[in-house]
Tab-separated table of C-alpha atoms in Angstrom:
chain	number	residue	atom	x	y	z
A	1	UNK	CA	81.390	81.574	106.842
A	2	UNK	CA	81.747	82.202	110.606
A	3	UNK	CA	80.891	85.606	111.968
A	4	UNK	CA	80.896	87.440	115.310
A	5	UNK	CA	77.472	87.521	116.923
A	6	UNK	CA	78.215	90.568	119.083
A	7	UNK	CA	81.008	93.003	120.007
A	8	UNK	CA	83.412	92.144	122.807
A	9	UNK	CA	82.422	94.297	125.809
A	10	UNK	CA	85.062	96.319	127.578
A	11	UNK	CA	85.765	95.286	131.143
A	12	UNK	CA	86.797	97.337	134.160
A	13	UNK	CA	88.278	95.440	137.079
A	14	UNK	CA	89.873	96.498	140.323
A	15	UNK	CA	93.413	95.401	140.802
A	16	UNK	CA	93.548	91.981	142.414
A	17	UNK	CA	90.151	90.923	141.105
A	18	UNK	CA	89.408	88.533	138.171
A	19	UNK	CA	88.675	89.737	134.624
A	20	UNK	CA	86.660	87.944	131.950
A	21	UNK	CA	86.487	88.682	128.190
A	22	UNK	CA	83.816	86.966	126.032
A	23	UNK	CA	83.972	86.345	122.275
A	24	UNK	CA	80.743	84.962	120.690
A	25	UNK	CA	81.075	83.345	117.241
A	26	UNK	CA	78.319	81.823	115.079
A	27	UNK	CA	78.726	79.172	112.399
A	28	UNK	CA	82.325	78.431	113.378
A	29	UNK	CA	82.354	74.952	111.829
A	30	UNK	CA	85.978	73.865	111.275
A	31	UNK	CA	87.586	77.208	111.906
A	32	UNK	CA	89.541	78.039	115.053
A	33	UNK	CA	89.453	80.920	117.572
A	34	UNK	CA	92.549	82.560	119.065
A	35	UNK	CA	93.185	85.259	121.701
A	36	UNK	CA	95.994	87.793	121.197
A	37	UNK	CA	97.389	90.624	123.332
A	38	UNK	CA	97.297	93.560	120.898
A	39	UNK	CA	99.999	95.857	122.260
A	40	UNK	CA	102.612	93.122	122.512
A	41	UNK	CA	101.263	90.850	119.704
A	42	UNK	CA	101.476	87.981	122.137
A	43	UNK	CA	99.405	84.902	121.324
A	44	UNK	CA	97.565	83.830	124.454
A	45	UNK	CA	95.518	80.873	123.173
A	46	UNK	CA	94.608	78.944	120.021
A	47	UNK	CA	91.284	77.167	120.060
A	48	UNK	CA	91.391	74.805	123.096
A	49	UNK	CA	95.050	75.397	123.989
A	50	UNK	CA	96.599	78.144	126.165
A	51	UNK	CA	99.866	79.256	124.601
A	52	UNK	CA	101.079	81.920	127.050
A	53	UNK	CA	103.247	80.968	129.999
A	54	UNK	CA	101.310	83.330	132.257
A	55	UNK	CA	99.703	81.082	134.917
A	56	UNK	CA	96.978	83.592	135.637
A	57	UNK	CA	95.466	83.234	132.141
A	58	UNK	CA	93.066	80.444	131.254
A	59	UNK	CA	90.460	79.591	128.569
A	60	UNK	CA	86.918	78.219	128.469
A	61	UNK	CA	84.172	77.795	125.834
A	62	UNK	CA	80.504	76.892	125.473
A	63	UNK	CA	79.424	74.652	122.546
A	64	UNK	CA	82.085	76.187	120.301
A	65	UNK	CA	80.060	79.416	120.218
A	66	UNK	CA	81.214	81.435	123.260
A	67	UNK	CA	84.955	81.636	123.972
A	68	UNK	CA	86.105	83.144	127.251
A	69	UNK	CA	89.507	84.510	128.264
A	70	UNK	CA	90.067	84.447	132.050
A	71	UNK	CA	92.642	86.629	133.828
A	72	UNK	CA	92.909	85.937	137.550
A	73	UNK	CA	94.246	88.437	140.110
A	74	UNK	CA	94.475	91.272	137.613
A	75	UNK	CA	97.614	93.385	137.624
A	76	UNK	CA	98.114	96.866	136.276
A	77	UNK	CA	100.199	95.281	133.524
A	78	UNK	CA	97.098	93.482	132.299
A	79	UNK	CA	95.494	96.789	131.314
A	80	UNK	CA	95.090	97.045	127.482
A	81	UNK	CA	93.441	95.725	124.296
A	82	UNK	CA	92.760	92.060	123.638
A	83	UNK	CA	91.799	90.557	120.230
A	84	UNK	CA	89.622	87.571	119.368
A	85	UNK	CA	90.577	86.135	115.907
A	86	UNK	CA	89.016	83.643	113.513
A	87	UNK	CA	91.461	82.019	111.079
A	88	UNK	CA	89.423	82.770	107.976
A	89	UNK	CA	90.923	84.217	104.829
A	90	UNK	CA	91.013	87.111	105.230
A	91	UNK	CA	91.214	86.911	109.049
A	92	UNK	CA	88.262	88.206	111.042
A	93	UNK	CA	88.666	89.765	114.503
A	94	UNK	CA	87.096	91.747	117.339
A	95	UNK	CA	88.840	93.631	120.180
A	96	UNK	CA	87.931	94.398	123.803
A	97	UNK	CA	89.625	96.500	126.487
A	98	UNK	CA	90.484	95.526	130.026
A	99	UNK	CA	90.719	98.493	132.348
A	100	UNK	CA	92.485	97.756	135.622
A	101	UNK	CA	91.765	100.438	138.207
A	102	UNK	CA	93.726	101.002	141.393
A	103	UNK	CA	92.311	102.639	144.555
A	104	UNK	CA	94.372	105.512	145.906
A	105	UNK	CA	97.202	105.022	148.346
A	106	UNK	CA	99.451	107.512	150.103
A	107	UNK	CA	103.196	107.279	149.743
A	108	UNK	CA	104.412	107.707	153.301
A	109	UNK	CA	108.016	108.344	152.307
A	110	UNK	CA	106.957	111.404	150.300
A	111	UNK	CA	104.270	112.659	152.713
A	112	UNK	CA	104.740	114.970	155.701
A	113	UNK	CA	104.620	113.549	159.193
A	114	UNK	CA	103.728	115.299	162.451
A	115	UNK	CA	105.381	118.697	162.686
A	116	UNK	CA	106.352	121.168	165.433
A	117	UNK	CA	107.000	124.780	164.384
A	118	UNK	CA	107.366	128.150	166.091
A	119	UNK	CA	104.549	130.641	165.839
A	120	UNK	CA	105.136	133.173	163.042
A	121	UNK	CA	107.163	130.833	160.824
A	122	UNK	CA	106.114	129.318	157.474
A	123	UNK	CA	105.087	125.681	157.200
A	124	UNK	CA	104.497	123.355	154.231
A	125	UNK	CA	102.576	120.081	154.389
A	126	UNK	CA	102.920	117.584	151.501
A	127	UNK	CA	100.738	114.589	150.674
A	128	UNK	CA	101.807	112.238	147.858
A	129	UNK	CA	99.148	109.824	146.574
A	130	UNK	CA	99.106	107.265	143.769
A	131	UNK	CA	96.380	105.214	142.103
A	132	UNK	CA	94.591	104.761	138.804
A	133	UNK	CA	92.983	106.986	137.704
A	134	UNK	CA	95.253	109.613	139.244
A	135	UNK	CA	93.871	110.517	142.698
A	136	UNK	CA	92.439	113.859	143.680
A	137	UNK	CA	94.101	115.109	146.883
A	138	UNK	CA	92.789	117.667	149.386
A	139	UNK	CA	93.554	118.905	152.901
A	140	UNK	CA	91.100	119.691	155.682
A	141	UNK	CA	91.076	119.917	159.471
A	142	UNK	CA	90.128	116.794	161.371
A	143	UNK	CA	87.735	118.768	163.601
A	144	UNK	CA	85.925	120.254	160.576
A	145	UNK	CA	86.821	123.849	161.440
A	146	UNK	CA	87.822	126.333	158.729
A	147	UNK	CA	91.480	126.899	157.889
A	148	UNK	CA	92.935	130.399	157.773
A	149	UNK	CA	94.681	130.221	154.394
A	150	UNK	CA	96.084	133.103	152.353
A	151	UNK	CA	93.925	135.622	154.174
A	152	UNK	CA	90.711	133.619	153.799
A	153	UNK	CA	88.865	131.068	155.874
A	154	UNK	CA	88.382	127.920	153.807
A	155	UNK	CA	87.176	124.449	154.701
A	156	UNK	CA	89.188	122.515	152.087
A	157	UNK	CA	92.543	123.115	150.393
A	158	UNK	CA	92.978	121.346	147.041
A	159	UNK	CA	96.247	119.748	145.974
A	160	UNK	CA	99.045	117.713	147.446
A	161	UNK	CA	100.835	120.735	148.955
A	162	UNK	CA	99.521	123.086	151.647
A	163	UNK	CA	101.728	126.053	152.549
A	164	UNK	CA	100.825	128.334	155.446
A	165	UNK	CA	102.693	131.609	155.888
A	166	UNK	CA	103.153	133.079	159.364
A	167	UNK	CA	101.537	130.154	161.109
A	168	UNK	CA	99.689	130.947	164.344
A	169	UNK	CA	98.326	128.980	167.263
A	170	UNK	CA	94.967	128.993	165.462
A	171	UNK	CA	96.496	126.632	162.879
A	172	UNK	CA	97.403	124.122	165.562
A	173	UNK	CA	95.591	120.805	165.274
A	174	UNK	CA	95.251	117.615	163.267
A	175	UNK	CA	94.967	117.777	159.466
A	176	UNK	CA	93.746	115.085	157.103
A	177	UNK	CA	95.250	114.485	153.678
A	178	UNK	CA	92.453	112.756	151.720
A	179	UNK	CA	93.014	111.016	148.367
A	180	UNK	CA	90.210	109.695	146.148
A	181	UNK	CA	89.798	108.670	142.502
A	182	UNK	CA	86.357	107.097	142.304
A	183	UNK	CA	87.696	103.648	143.132
A	184	UNK	CA	86.754	102.681	146.660
A	185	UNK	CA	88.019	103.064	149.213
A	186	UNK	CA	89.287	106.631	149.571
A	187	UNK	CA	92.249	106.951	151.888
A	188	UNK	CA	93.531	109.578	154.292
A	189	UNK	CA	96.501	110.302	156.475
A	190	UNK	CA	96.499	112.323	159.698
A	191	UNK	CA	99.192	114.926	160.193
A	192	UNK	CA	99.419	116.727	163.546
A	193	UNK	CA	100.666	120.311	163.445
A	194	UNK	CA	101.908	121.776	166.727
A	195	UNK	CA	102.683	125.480	167.033
A	196	UNK	CA	104.957	126.556	169.883
A	197	UNK	CA	104.564	129.894	171.666
A	198	UNK	CA	105.288	131.302	175.144
A	199	UNK	CA	102.460	131.627	177.694
A	200	UNK	CA	99.971	134.452	177.525
A	201	UNK	CA	97.346	135.275	180.142
A	202	UNK	CA	94.250	137.397	180.581
A	203	UNK	CA	91.996	138.140	183.549
A	204	UNK	CA	88.358	139.089	183.216
A	205	UNK	CA	88.022	140.692	186.681
A	206	UNK	CA	91.192	142.117	188.183
A	207	UNK	CA	89.336	143.474	191.209
A	208	UNK	CA	87.098	141.211	193.266
A	209	UNK	CA	85.074	142.021	196.372
A	210	UNK	CA	83.932	139.762	199.200
A	211	UNK	CA	82.523	140.161	202.699
A	212	UNK	CA	83.664	138.299	205.776
A	213	UNK	CA	82.551	134.694	205.846
A	214	UNK	CA	81.818	134.541	202.123
A	215	UNK	CA	83.270	132.020	199.597
A	216	UNK	CA	84.866	133.718	196.575
A	217	UNK	CA	86.311	132.503	193.228
A	218	UNK	CA	89.257	134.111	191.400
A	219	UNK	CA	89.680	133.251	187.687
A	220	UNK	CA	92.480	133.366	185.069
A	221	UNK	CA	92.742	132.206	181.441
A	222	UNK	CA	96.055	131.140	179.849
A	223	UNK	CA	97.343	129.883	176.486
A	224	UNK	CA	100.677	128.176	175.871
A	225	UNK	CA	102.425	125.415	173.928
A	226	UNK	CA	104.209	123.372	175.118
A	227	UNK	CA	101.580	123.134	177.830
A	228	UNK	CA	102.347	125.421	180.732
A	229	UNK	CA	102.664	124.791	184.450
A	230	UNK	CA	99.941	126.813	186.167
A	231	UNK	CA	99.734	127.786	189.839
A	232	UNK	CA	98.664	130.543	192.287
A	233	UNK	CA	100.757	132.501	194.780
A	234	UNK	CA	99.873	134.984	197.515
A	235	UNK	CA	101.202	138.525	197.709
A	236	UNK	CA	103.757	137.168	200.209
A	237	UNK	CA	105.080	134.809	197.522
A	238	UNK	CA	103.680	131.586	198.997
A	239	UNK	CA	102.422	128.968	196.551
A	240	UNK	CA	98.796	128.018	197.177
A	241	UNK	CA	97.835	124.355	197.373
A	242	UNK	CA	94.377	122.848	197.718
A	243	UNK	CA	93.152	122.189	201.237
A	244	UNK	CA	90.462	123.202	203.686
A	245	UNK	CA	90.982	126.911	202.994
A	246	UNK	CA	91.794	126.921	199.254
A	247	UNK	CA	90.796	124.881	196.226
A	248	UNK	CA	92.707	125.223	192.933
A	249	UNK	CA	91.121	124.022	189.668
A	250	UNK	CA	92.705	123.819	186.182
A	251	UNK	CA	90.629	122.872	183.107
A	252	UNK	CA	92.522	122.085	179.870
A	253	UNK	CA	91.239	122.531	176.304
A	254	UNK	CA	93.979	121.969	173.711
A	255	UNK	CA	96.506	124.758	174.313
A	256	UNK	CA	94.103	126.748	176.531
A	257	UNK	CA	93.780	126.500	180.297
A	258	UNK	CA	91.233	127.901	182.712
A	259	UNK	CA	92.467	128.528	186.273
A	260	UNK	CA	90.230	129.061	189.288
A	261	UNK	CA	91.139	129.691	192.923
A	262	UNK	CA	88.339	129.200	195.447
A	263	UNK	CA	88.777	130.839	198.867
A	264	UNK	CA	86.428	129.518	201.524
A	265	UNK	CA	85.065	131.489	204.490
A	266	UNK	CA	86.922	134.727	203.746
A	267	UNK	CA	88.574	136.309	206.776
A	268	UNK	CA	90.311	139.664	207.252
A	269	UNK	CA	93.755	138.193	206.524
A	270	UNK	CA	92.544	136.869	203.137
A	271	UNK	CA	92.139	140.346	201.654
A	272	UNK	CA	94.991	141.416	199.390
A	273	UNK	CA	96.555	140.426	196.046
A	274	UNK	CA	96.736	136.998	194.416
A	275	UNK	CA	98.884	136.127	191.419
A	276	UNK	CA	98.166	133.438	188.791
A	277	UNK	CA	101.279	132.101	187.048
A	278	UNK	CA	101.928	130.220	183.792
A	279	UNK	CA	105.352	128.852	182.723
A	280	UNK	CA	106.700	126.736	179.862
A	281	UNK	CA	110.057	126.208	178.153
A	282	UNK	CA	109.608	129.362	176.060
A	283	UNK	CA	108.753	131.815	178.842
A	284	UNK	CA	106.418	132.721	181.665
A	285	UNK	CA	103.734	135.260	182.530
A	286	UNK	CA	101.542	136.235	185.460
A	287	UNK	CA	98.483	138.270	186.360
A	288	UNK	CA	97.317	139.895	189.592
A	289	UNK	CA	93.842	139.879	191.098
A	290	UNK	CA	93.088	142.065	194.109
A	291	UNK	CA	90.558	140.927	196.688
A	292	UNK	CA	88.936	143.748	198.698
A	293	UNK	CA	86.455	143.712	201.548
A	294	UNK	CA	82.885	144.846	200.912
A	295	UNK	CA	80.068	145.357	203.447
A	296	UNK	CA	77.978	142.331	204.191
A	297	UNK	CA	74.425	142.530	202.834
A	298	UNK	CA	71.864	143.812	205.396
A	299	UNK	CA	69.753	141.278	207.225
A	300	UNK	CA	65.950	141.712	207.261
A	301	UNK	CA	64.141	141.592	210.650
A	302	UNK	CA	60.391	141.251	211.225
A	303	UNK	CA	58.585	142.900	214.186
A	304	UNK	CA	55.428	141.214	215.462
A	305	UNK	CA	52.819	143.282	217.329
A	306	UNK	CA	51.222	141.476	220.247
A	307	UNK	CA	47.447	141.014	219.861
A	308	UNK	CA	45.124	143.191	221.961
A	309	UNK	CA	43.505	141.483	224.902
A	310	UNK	CA	39.851	140.703	224.169
A	311	UNK	CA	38.855	142.040	227.610
A	312	UNK	CA	39.888	145.545	226.603
A	313	UNK	CA	38.212	145.745	223.183
A	314	UNK	CA	34.576	146.604	222.644
A	315	UNK	CA	32.485	147.342	219.580
A	316	UNK	CA	32.284	151.138	219.324
A	317	UNK	CA	35.509	152.601	217.849
A	318	UNK	CA	37.099	155.690	219.296
A	319	UNK	CA	40.367	156.820	217.749
A	320	UNK	CA	42.966	158.031	220.210
A	321	UNK	CA	44.880	161.167	219.398
A	322	UNK	CA	48.281	162.392	220.464
A	323	UNK	CA	50.765	165.115	219.778
A	324	UNK	CA	53.743	162.927	219.020
A	325	UNK	CA	55.823	159.947	220.020
A	326	UNK	CA	56.657	159.872	223.699
A	327	UNK	CA	54.220	162.689	224.690
A	328	UNK	CA	51.825	162.058	227.540
A	329	UNK	CA	48.361	163.501	227.250
A	330	UNK	CA	46.134	164.493	230.157
A	331	UNK	CA	42.409	164.921	229.518
A	332	UNK	CA	39.562	165.964	231.817
A	333	UNK	CA	36.141	164.725	230.972
A	334	UNK	CA	32.782	165.749	232.449
A	335	UNK	CA	30.019	163.530	231.295
A	336	UNK	CA	26.611	162.370	232.308
A	337	UNK	CA	25.020	159.195	231.124
A	338	UNK	CA	21.981	157.094	231.595
A	339	UNK	CA	22.346	153.631	233.054
A	340	UNK	CA	21.070	150.633	231.220
A	341	UNK	CA	18.198	150.256	233.726
A	342	UNK	CA	17.094	153.853	233.099
A	343	UNK	CA	18.402	155.330	236.399
A	344	UNK	CA	20.399	158.515	236.011
A	345	UNK	CA	24.060	158.361	236.778
A	346	UNK	CA	25.681	161.070	238.767
A	347	UNK	CA	28.238	163.431	237.441
A	348	UNK	CA	31.684	161.937	237.248
A	349	UNK	CA	35.128	163.147	236.426
A	350	UNK	CA	37.848	161.187	234.615
A	351	UNK	CA	41.490	162.062	234.425
A	352	UNK	CA	43.161	160.083	231.683
A	353	UNK	CA	46.873	159.429	231.072
A	354	UNK	CA	47.941	157.905	227.735
A	355	UNK	CA	51.210	157.068	226.136
A	356	UNK	CA	51.461	158.027	222.421
A	357	UNK	CA	53.436	154.922	221.469
A	358	UNK	CA	50.909	152.678	223.138
A	359	UNK	CA	47.998	154.507	221.518
A	360	UNK	CA	49.551	154.118	218.093
A	361	UNK	CA	49.705	150.340	218.433
A	362	UNK	CA	46.034	149.990	219.272
A	363	UNK	CA	44.713	153.187	217.749
A	364	UNK	CA	42.195	151.550	215.444
A	365	UNK	CA	40.864	149.174	218.047
A	366	UNK	CA	39.898	151.529	220.929
A	367	UNK	CA	36.113	151.195	221.333
A	368	UNK	CA	33.348	151.694	223.873
A	369	UNK	CA	29.902	150.157	224.077
A	370	UNK	CA	27.331	152.680	225.348
A	371	UNK	CA	24.819	149.968	226.243
A	372	UNK	CA	26.901	147.311	227.939
A	373	UNK	CA	30.239	148.605	229.164
A	374	UNK	CA	31.348	150.791	231.985
A	375	UNK	CA	34.987	150.454	230.960
A	376	UNK	CA	36.930	151.250	227.796
A	377	UNK	CA	40.619	150.815	227.126
A	378	UNK	CA	42.414	153.712	228.829
A	379	UNK	CA	39.143	155.049	230.379
A	380	UNK	CA	37.335	154.482	233.649
A	381	UNK	CA	33.998	155.821	234.887
A	382	UNK	CA	33.727	157.003	238.507
A	383	UNK	CA	30.173	156.566	239.842
A	384	UNK	CA	28.815	158.958	242.402
A	385	UNK	CA	28.882	156.179	245.012
A	386	UNK	CA	32.133	154.298	245.478
A	387	UNK	CA	30.285	151.373	247.075
A	388	UNK	CA	28.535	150.712	243.751
A	389	UNK	CA	31.877	150.043	242.041
A	390	UNK	CA	32.533	146.389	241.482
A	391	UNK	CA	35.744	145.318	243.164
A	392	UNK	CA	36.781	143.133	240.231
A	393	UNK	CA	36.691	146.116	237.853
A	394	UNK	CA	38.919	148.118	240.225
A	395	UNK	CA	41.516	145.352	240.193
A	396	UNK	CA	41.484	145.204	236.397
A	397	UNK	CA	41.988	148.946	236.003
A	398	UNK	CA	44.843	149.019	238.475
A	399	UNK	CA	46.574	146.115	236.732
A	400	UNK	CA	46.404	147.900	233.374
A	401	UNK	CA	48.098	150.956	234.789
A	402	UNK	CA	46.109	153.181	232.481
A	403	UNK	CA	43.778	155.172	234.821
A	404	UNK	CA	44.282	157.622	237.637
A	405	UNK	CA	41.249	158.228	239.770
A	406	UNK	CA	40.227	161.351	241.714
A	407	UNK	CA	37.137	161.508	243.840
A	408	UNK	CA	35.061	164.574	244.653
């Protein structure tokens, strides 16, 4: 007697692909094999002949042992149980299941499109998806940011319906409805939500200071949808346009705008109030920035002291003293000294006039050399004989203007 060598394996196929059921029979001999659709009791084939009128169904076999049922371009209607029969008495049979899976798809007619709503109203987004198995549907923002939903910040909202109460500008953006059921590929639809509101404005620094000749920047921040028209006006009501004196800059980021007014080379007539304006179809707003004059920063100067002439500096230091700036000091000196050659000098008298400011500049450098010099800065020695005085030294002392001579 014939018998089945193995069970008929179940088959899962994606819609549009080909399905294959195998029935393996041993010791068939003169018996025949047939394929039957169980749920409809439709005979599909008997031995080598295809009975059904379905052109997508065909039959093949291998040495009368393996019998194959082919279903091309599988449809959802092909999902179900199929039986392999042997016409013994009693009849012997085995069954196998064809599972036809369908990747998800979104029904556009039943899914929300792009929406425009007023801020503070309620909004509902719907996403209808079909497929087999039934798709799982979720909502999330396209930019990956969290969604403020029912008092919480969430990244994903499960289900086909997303309802937001008292929608705000923070909800504005693109949303993705994503449907998946384990059958690739998953599918998504983009829905753009726009929230309308009148312009609002804020200013970080309402009082700015600048000094004459400086470049200064005034800044405003605005939010509005529909997008606003932004501009600057002076306190006289004149609209400011970019040029040599002014430069206006507007940077957009979604419904936000950054406004900057650059004033070059500030002059006295530039001080005063400036107004930044924002207008759209729902309203307008403005903000005032006052520009005041401030003192220019001090400049740093460097004073250089002229170096002391080498002819007036010797090696022995003598610190000059004075009673204060601008005071002139008179000193009488009576000294006796021994000349370098051992001859005694005569008594001499020196009257000295010094300026305190001049002394202060060279105070640490005033020196005299007892062995080699007859002159020190601000001093002169009067020998007992005027003829012994070298004429060159007299000229030097007169040119310096630092010595007044008296002779006895």
